[in-house]
Every structure is written in C-alpha cells, then in structure tokens.
Tab-separated table of C-alpha atoms in Angstrom:
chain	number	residue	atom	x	y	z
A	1131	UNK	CA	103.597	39.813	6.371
A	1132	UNK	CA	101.329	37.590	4.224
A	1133	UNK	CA	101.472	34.343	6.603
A	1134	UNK	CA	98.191	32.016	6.212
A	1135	UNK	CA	96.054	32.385	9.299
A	1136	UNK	CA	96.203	28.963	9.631
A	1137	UNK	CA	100.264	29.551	10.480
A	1138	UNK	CA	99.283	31.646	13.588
A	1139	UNK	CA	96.767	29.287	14.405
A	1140	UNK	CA	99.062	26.434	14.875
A	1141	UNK	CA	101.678	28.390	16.597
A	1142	UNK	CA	99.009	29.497	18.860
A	1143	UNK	CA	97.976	25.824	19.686
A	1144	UNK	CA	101.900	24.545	20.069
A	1145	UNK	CA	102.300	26.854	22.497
A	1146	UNK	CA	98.527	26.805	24.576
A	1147	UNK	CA	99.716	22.903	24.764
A	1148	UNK	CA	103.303	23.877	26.021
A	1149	UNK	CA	101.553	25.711	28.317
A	1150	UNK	CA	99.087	22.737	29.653
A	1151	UNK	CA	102.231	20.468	29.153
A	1152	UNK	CA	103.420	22.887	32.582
A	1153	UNK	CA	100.365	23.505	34.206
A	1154	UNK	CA	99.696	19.648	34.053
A	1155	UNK	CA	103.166	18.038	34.943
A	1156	UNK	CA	105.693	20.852	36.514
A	1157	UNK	CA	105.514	20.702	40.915
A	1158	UNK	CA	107.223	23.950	41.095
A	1159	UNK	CA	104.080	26.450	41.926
A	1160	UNK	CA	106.028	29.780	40.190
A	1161	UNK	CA	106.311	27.598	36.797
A	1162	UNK	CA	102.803	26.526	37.141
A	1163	UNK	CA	102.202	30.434	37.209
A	1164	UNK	CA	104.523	31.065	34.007
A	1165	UNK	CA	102.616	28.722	32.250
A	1166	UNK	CA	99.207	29.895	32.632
A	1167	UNK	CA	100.999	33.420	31.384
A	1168	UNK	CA	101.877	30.768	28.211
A	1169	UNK	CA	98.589	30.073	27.614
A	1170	UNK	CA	97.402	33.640	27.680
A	1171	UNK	CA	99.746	34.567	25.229
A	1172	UNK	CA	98.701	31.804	23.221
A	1173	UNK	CA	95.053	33.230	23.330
A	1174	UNK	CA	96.047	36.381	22.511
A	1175	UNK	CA	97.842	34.977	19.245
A	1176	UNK	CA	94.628	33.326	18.380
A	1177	UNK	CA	92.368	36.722	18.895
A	1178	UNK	CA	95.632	38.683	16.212
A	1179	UNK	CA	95.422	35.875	13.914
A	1180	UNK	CA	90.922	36.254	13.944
A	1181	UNK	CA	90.958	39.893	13.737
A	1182	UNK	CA	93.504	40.411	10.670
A	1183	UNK	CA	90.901	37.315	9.037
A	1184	UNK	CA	88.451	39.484	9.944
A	1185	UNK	CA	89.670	42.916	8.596
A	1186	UNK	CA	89.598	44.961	4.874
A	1187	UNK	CA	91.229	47.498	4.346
A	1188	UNK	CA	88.019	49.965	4.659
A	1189	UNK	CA	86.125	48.594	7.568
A	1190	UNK	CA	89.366	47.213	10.518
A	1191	UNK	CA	88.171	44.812	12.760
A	1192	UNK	CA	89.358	45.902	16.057
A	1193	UNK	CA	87.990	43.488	18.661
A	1194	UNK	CA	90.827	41.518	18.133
A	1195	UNK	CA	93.623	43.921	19.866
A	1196	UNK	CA	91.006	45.161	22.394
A	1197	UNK	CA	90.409	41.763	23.434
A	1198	UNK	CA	94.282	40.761	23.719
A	1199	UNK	CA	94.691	44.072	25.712
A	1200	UNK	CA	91.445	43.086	28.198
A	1201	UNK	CA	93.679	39.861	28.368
A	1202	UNK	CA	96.750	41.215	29.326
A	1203	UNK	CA	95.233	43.478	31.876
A	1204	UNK	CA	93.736	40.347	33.609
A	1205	UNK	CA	97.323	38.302	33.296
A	1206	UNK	CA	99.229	40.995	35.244
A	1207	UNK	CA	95.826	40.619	38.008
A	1208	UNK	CA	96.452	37.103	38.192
A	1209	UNK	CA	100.501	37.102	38.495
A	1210	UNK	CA	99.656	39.521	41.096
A	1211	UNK	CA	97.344	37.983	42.986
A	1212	UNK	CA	99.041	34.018	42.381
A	1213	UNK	CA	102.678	35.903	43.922
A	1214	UNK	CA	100.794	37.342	46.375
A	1215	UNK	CA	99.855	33.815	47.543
A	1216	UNK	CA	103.027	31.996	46.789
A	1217	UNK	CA	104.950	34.350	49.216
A	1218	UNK	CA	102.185	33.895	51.971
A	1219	UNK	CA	102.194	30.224	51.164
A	1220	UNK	CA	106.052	30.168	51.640
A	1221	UNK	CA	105.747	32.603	54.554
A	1222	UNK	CA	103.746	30.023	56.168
A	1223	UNK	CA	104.700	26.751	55.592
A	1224	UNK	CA	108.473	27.105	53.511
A	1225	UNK	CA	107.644	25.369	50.425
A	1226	UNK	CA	106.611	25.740	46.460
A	1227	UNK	CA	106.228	22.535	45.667
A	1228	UNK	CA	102.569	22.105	44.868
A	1229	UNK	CA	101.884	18.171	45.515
A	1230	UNK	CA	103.061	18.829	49.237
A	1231	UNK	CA	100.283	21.540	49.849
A	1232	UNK	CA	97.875	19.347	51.044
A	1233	UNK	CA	96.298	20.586	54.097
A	1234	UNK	CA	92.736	20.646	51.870
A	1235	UNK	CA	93.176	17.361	50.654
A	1236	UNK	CA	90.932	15.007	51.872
B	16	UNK	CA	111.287	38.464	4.116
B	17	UNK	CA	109.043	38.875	6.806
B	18	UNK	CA	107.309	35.710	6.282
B	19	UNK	CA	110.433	34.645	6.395
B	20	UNK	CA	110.921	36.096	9.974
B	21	UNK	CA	107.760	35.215	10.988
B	22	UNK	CA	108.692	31.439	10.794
B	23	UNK	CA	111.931	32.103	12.692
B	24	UNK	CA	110.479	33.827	15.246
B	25	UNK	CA	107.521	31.036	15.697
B	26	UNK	CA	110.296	28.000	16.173
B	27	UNK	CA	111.958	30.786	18.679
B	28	UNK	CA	108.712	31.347	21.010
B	29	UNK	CA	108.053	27.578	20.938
B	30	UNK	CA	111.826	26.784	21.658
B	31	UNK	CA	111.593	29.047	24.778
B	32	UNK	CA	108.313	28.451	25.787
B	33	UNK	CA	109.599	24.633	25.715
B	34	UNK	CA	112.730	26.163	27.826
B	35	UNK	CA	110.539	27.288	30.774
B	36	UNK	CA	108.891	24.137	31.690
B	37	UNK	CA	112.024	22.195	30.814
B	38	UNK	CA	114.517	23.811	33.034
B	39	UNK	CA	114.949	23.031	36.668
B	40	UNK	CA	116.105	26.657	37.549
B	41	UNK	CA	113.219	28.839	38.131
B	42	UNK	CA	115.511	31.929	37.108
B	43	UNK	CA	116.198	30.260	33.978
B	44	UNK	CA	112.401	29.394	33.530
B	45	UNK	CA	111.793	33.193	34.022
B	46	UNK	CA	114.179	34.136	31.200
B	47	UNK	CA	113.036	31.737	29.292
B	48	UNK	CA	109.166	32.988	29.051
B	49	UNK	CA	111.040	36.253	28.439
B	50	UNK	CA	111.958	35.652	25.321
B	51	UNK	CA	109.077	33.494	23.964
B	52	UNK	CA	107.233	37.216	25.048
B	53	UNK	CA	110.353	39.144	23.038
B	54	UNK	CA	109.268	36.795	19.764
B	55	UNK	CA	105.984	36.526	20.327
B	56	UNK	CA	105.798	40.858	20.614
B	57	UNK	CA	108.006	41.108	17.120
B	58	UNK	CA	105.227	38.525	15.403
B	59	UNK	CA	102.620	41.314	16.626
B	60	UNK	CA	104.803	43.822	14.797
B	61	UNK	CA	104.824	41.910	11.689
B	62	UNK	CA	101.219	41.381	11.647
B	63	UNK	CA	100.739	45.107	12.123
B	64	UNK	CA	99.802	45.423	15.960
B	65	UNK	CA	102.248	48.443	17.035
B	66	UNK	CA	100.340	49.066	20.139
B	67	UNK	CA	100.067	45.845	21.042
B	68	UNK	CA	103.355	44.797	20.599
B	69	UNK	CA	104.121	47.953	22.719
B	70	UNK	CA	101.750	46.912	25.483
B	71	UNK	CA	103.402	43.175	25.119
B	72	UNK	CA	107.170	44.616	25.945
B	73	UNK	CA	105.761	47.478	28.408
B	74	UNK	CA	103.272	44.874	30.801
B	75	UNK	CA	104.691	41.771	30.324
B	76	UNK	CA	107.992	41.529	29.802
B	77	UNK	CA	108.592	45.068	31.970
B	78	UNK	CA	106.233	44.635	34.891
B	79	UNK	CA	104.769	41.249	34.904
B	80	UNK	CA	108.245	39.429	34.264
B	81	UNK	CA	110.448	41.358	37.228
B	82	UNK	CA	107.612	40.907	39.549
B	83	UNK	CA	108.110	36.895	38.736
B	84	UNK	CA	112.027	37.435	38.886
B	85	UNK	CA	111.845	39.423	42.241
B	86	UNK	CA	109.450	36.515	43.724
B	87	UNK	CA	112.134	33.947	42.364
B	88	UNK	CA	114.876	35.934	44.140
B	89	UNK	CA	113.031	36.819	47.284
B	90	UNK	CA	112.273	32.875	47.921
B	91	UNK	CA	115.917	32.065	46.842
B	92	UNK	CA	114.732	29.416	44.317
B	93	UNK	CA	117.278	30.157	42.141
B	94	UNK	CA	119.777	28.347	44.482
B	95	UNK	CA	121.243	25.306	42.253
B	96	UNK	CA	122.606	23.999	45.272
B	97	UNK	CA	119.430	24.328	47.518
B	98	UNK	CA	117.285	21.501	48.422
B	99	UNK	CA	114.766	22.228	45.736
B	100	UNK	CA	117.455	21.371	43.286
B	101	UNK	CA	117.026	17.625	44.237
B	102	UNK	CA	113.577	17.274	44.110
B	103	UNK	CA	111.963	15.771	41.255
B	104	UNK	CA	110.553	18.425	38.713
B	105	UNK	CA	107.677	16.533	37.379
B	106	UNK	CA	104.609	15.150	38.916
B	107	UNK	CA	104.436	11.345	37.652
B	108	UNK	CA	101.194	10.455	38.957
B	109	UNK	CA	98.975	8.657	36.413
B	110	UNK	CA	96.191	11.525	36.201
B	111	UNK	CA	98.934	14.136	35.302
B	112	UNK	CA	99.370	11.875	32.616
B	113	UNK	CA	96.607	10.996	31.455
B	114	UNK	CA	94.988	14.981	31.596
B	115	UNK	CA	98.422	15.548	29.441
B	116	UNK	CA	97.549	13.070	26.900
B	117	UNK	CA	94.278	14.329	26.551
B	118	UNK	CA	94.870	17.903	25.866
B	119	UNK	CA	97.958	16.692	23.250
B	120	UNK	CA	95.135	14.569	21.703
B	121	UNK	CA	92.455	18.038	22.168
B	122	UNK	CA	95.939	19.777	20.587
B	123	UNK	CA	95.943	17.498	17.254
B	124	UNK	CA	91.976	17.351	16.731
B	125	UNK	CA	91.957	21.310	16.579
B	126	UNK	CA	95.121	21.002	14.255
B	127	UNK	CA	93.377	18.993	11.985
B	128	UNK	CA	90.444	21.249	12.395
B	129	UNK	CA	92.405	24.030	11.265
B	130	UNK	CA	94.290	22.070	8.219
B	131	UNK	CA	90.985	21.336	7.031
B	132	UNK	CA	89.210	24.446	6.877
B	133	UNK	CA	89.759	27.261	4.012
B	134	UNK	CA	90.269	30.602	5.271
B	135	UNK	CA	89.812	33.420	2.671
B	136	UNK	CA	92.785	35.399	1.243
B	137	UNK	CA	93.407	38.053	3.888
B	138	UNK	CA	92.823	41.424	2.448
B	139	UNK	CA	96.653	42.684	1.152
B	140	UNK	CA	96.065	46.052	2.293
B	141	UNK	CA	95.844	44.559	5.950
B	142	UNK	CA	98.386	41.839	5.412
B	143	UNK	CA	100.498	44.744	4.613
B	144	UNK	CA	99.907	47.363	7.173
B	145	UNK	CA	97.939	45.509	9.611
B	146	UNK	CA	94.800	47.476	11.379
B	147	UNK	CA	95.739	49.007	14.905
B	148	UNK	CA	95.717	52.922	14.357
B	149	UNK	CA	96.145	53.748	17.681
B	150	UNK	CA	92.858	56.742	17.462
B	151	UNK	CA	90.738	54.254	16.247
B	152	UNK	CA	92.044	51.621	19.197
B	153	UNK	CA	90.960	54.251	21.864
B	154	UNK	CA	87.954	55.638	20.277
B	155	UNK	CA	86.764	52.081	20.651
B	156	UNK	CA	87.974	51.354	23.722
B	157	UNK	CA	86.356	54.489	25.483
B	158	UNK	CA	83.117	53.956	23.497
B	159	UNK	CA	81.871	50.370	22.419
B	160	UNK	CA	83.962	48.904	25.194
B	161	UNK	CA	83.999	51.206	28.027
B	162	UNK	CA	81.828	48.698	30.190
B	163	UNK	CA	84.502	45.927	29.627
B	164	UNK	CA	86.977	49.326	30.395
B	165	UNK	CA	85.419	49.975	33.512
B	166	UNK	CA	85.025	46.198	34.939
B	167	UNK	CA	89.234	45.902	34.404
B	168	UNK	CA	89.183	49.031	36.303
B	169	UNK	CA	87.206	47.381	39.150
B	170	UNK	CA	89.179	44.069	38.866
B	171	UNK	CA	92.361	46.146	39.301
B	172	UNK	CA	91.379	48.070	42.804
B	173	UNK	CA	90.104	44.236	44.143
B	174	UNK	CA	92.993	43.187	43.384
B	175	UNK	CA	94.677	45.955	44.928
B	176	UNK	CA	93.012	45.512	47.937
B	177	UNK	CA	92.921	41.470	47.954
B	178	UNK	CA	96.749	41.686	47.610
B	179	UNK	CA	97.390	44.148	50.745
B	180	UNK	CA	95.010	41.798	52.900
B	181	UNK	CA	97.067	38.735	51.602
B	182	UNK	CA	100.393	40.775	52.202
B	183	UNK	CA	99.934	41.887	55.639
B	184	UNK	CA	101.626	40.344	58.366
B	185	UNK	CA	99.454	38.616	60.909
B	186	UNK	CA	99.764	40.627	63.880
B	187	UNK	CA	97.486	38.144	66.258
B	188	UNK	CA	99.763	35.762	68.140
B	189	UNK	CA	99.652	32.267	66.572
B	190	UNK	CA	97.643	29.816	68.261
B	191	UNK	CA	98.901	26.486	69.328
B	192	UNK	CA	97.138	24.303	66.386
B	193	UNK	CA	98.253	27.034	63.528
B	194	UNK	CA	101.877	25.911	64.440
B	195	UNK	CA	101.596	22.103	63.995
C-alpha cells in the first residue's frame, strides 16, 4: 500500500487518545487494563509507520518491527502481571471498581 | 485497492477501540479490543510486516486476549444483571476531566505537528513489499539486539515468578485487623 505516513500517524494518535480517553475516565480496573493494551498498539503503529519512512529498498530499516515485537513481549508481561493482581485484589476485598480501592489513599 | 482497505480498516480499529471503553459489559469490551487487534494486524499486512502481523494474531489476540476473557469469566463480570451493571461506568471527578482534556488538546497539537511536516516519498519498492524478511528479522534480533533479547528474557522469568508469589493462596491464618 502507498498510504502517506502521515495516515498511520494519525490513526496511531486517534487511537493512543482512545486509549487515555479509558485509562483516564473508565472505573472498571479490567478496561483500564485493555486500554493500556490500546495504547501499546498505538505505539507499535507509530514504530511501522517510522520504519517503512525509514527504509529503501537496498538498505531495510528493521528497528521498527524489532521494537513493536520488544513491545508486545512487555504487553503480554504486564496483562500478566495487572490479572494477576486484579484476581488477588478481588480475592481479597470483592471488587474491580478502581475509585473504591482506597486503602492507600490518604 | 489496498489504500483503499487501509482506510476501511483504520475507521474499523478506531470504531472498536471506541467500542471497548464505551460498553458497560466487560465481555463485550474484550471483543471489542479483539477486533481493533484483527484490523490493526491486516494494516501490518498491508504495510508489509508478515511476521508481525503473525506475532499480532498469535500473542495478542491468541494468548493475551483469552487470558483477559478467562479473568472476565472467572470474576463473573460479564453478569448484565449483577450489581456491577448499576454502577456508574465513568469516573466524573473534575481531575479525570481535566487530565482528559489535556491529552485531547496533547492529541490535536501532535496532529497539527504531523499535518505540518513533509515526509519524503516512501521508497515504492518498500511501499510495495514492505521490509520484514523474516532471516534478516532474526539475524538482527540475535545479533544487534540480543542484549534487549536477553533483558525480555529476564523480564519474562520475574514475571513468572512475581505472578506465582501473587497467585498463591495465603496459607497463614488471617489476623483480626486483615479482616476489617
């Protein structure tokens, strides 16, 4: 496909703000998780759209896909690990919602 | 025709990505980022990144997706008639606002950022294929970046091991003040 790199760029930014949009305003903790995996993705969009800029046809640019890869690797860490303390959040206390976990709070 | 595509599948991923923060079921929500990770993976494809679009289908919408969906069903959040149903969905403090307003306005600087600058043509060679040979992917991933290889490696067994101490059932009794 010949789309500007501009066009990816945008896309990439409609969707990190979607993503902050959810992180920002949404009380359910698992949809606060599912948006930083938005935002991610969004990064990784950004990191496609720099290395095709940066590529010709005798000399690829790879950083790009290695980068997005790195990424992914540390999204699956951190739905892992952000589960892993829902569940012993809900274990403990029965809830999701994030504005009632407030034990910290001072 | 697949610029064409491309444009589709862009208004799809936004549509759905709008569709999990918009939806009050968390199964629904789940779905949802499924298929913004479905267009998003065929716009990888179209810009020429086989592998990665691979990767995208294989981690995230195969493992990191059903772990979400079995968390959603474990906690029985998906329950339209459960008390979570009634709650409110959004925060509507004034900060949550306010941080929201600034990233939209954050959001419209770097689009006008981006309107404004000139990119050069990309090379038509690479528009056409696109540049992830898979040999040349793990030649550089085992040479140039093997550090960066070998700290994911590390992350993974912490996390490993964070998530079994985090998993494990408390087998001291509770105390008195633990229960309140």
């Amino acid at each position: 496909m010949t789309v500007p790199t501009e066009h990816l760029l945008i896309l990439a930014g409609i969707l990190f703000t979607i993503g902050v949009a959810g992180f920002f305003l949404r009380r359910n903790l698992i949809v606060v998780l599912m948006s930083i995996e938005l935002m991610l993705n969004a990064a990784n969009v950004t990191f496609i759209a720099g290395s095709r800029q940066h590529s010709t046809a005798g000399d690829l640019n790879l950083d790009g896909p290695i980068f997005a890869i790195f990424v992914i690797a540390v999204a699956a860490v951190e739905a892992a690990v952000g589960l892993a303390l829902v569940i012993a959040l809900f274990r403990r206390r029965q809830l999701v919602m994030l504005d009632q976990v407030n034990e910290l709070s001072g | 025709m697949a610029n064409a595509l491309f444009y589709i599948l862009s208004v799809g991923a936004i549509l759905a990505a709008a569709g999990v923060i918009a939806s009050r079921n968390p199964v629904m929500s789940v779905l949802s980022l499924l298929g913004s990770f479905f267009c998003i993976a065929v716009i990888y494809l179209l810009a020429g990144f086989q592998f990665l679009a691979a990767i995208q289908i294989l981690v995230y919408a195969g493992a990191i997706m059903v772990l979400f969906l079995f968390v959603v069903m474990l906690l029985n959040l998906g329950d339209p008639e459960g008390e979570a149903a009634r709650e409110p969905m959004f925060h509507h403090g004034r900060r949550a606002f306010l941080a929201m307003g600034t990233s939209v306005a954050i959001l419209v600087a770097g689009l006008v950022a981006v309107l404004n600058t000139s990119f050069p043509a990309i090379d038509p060679a690479v528009a056409e294929t696109g540049n992830d040979p898979v040999g040349q992917l793990a030649i550089a991933m085992f040479g140039r970046y093997s550090l960066p290889f070998e700290a994911a490696s590390v992350l993974l067994l912490a996390t490993t091991v964070g998530i079994m101490v985090l998993a494990k059932r408390q087998r001291t009794p509770r105390t008195q003040g633990e229960r309140a």
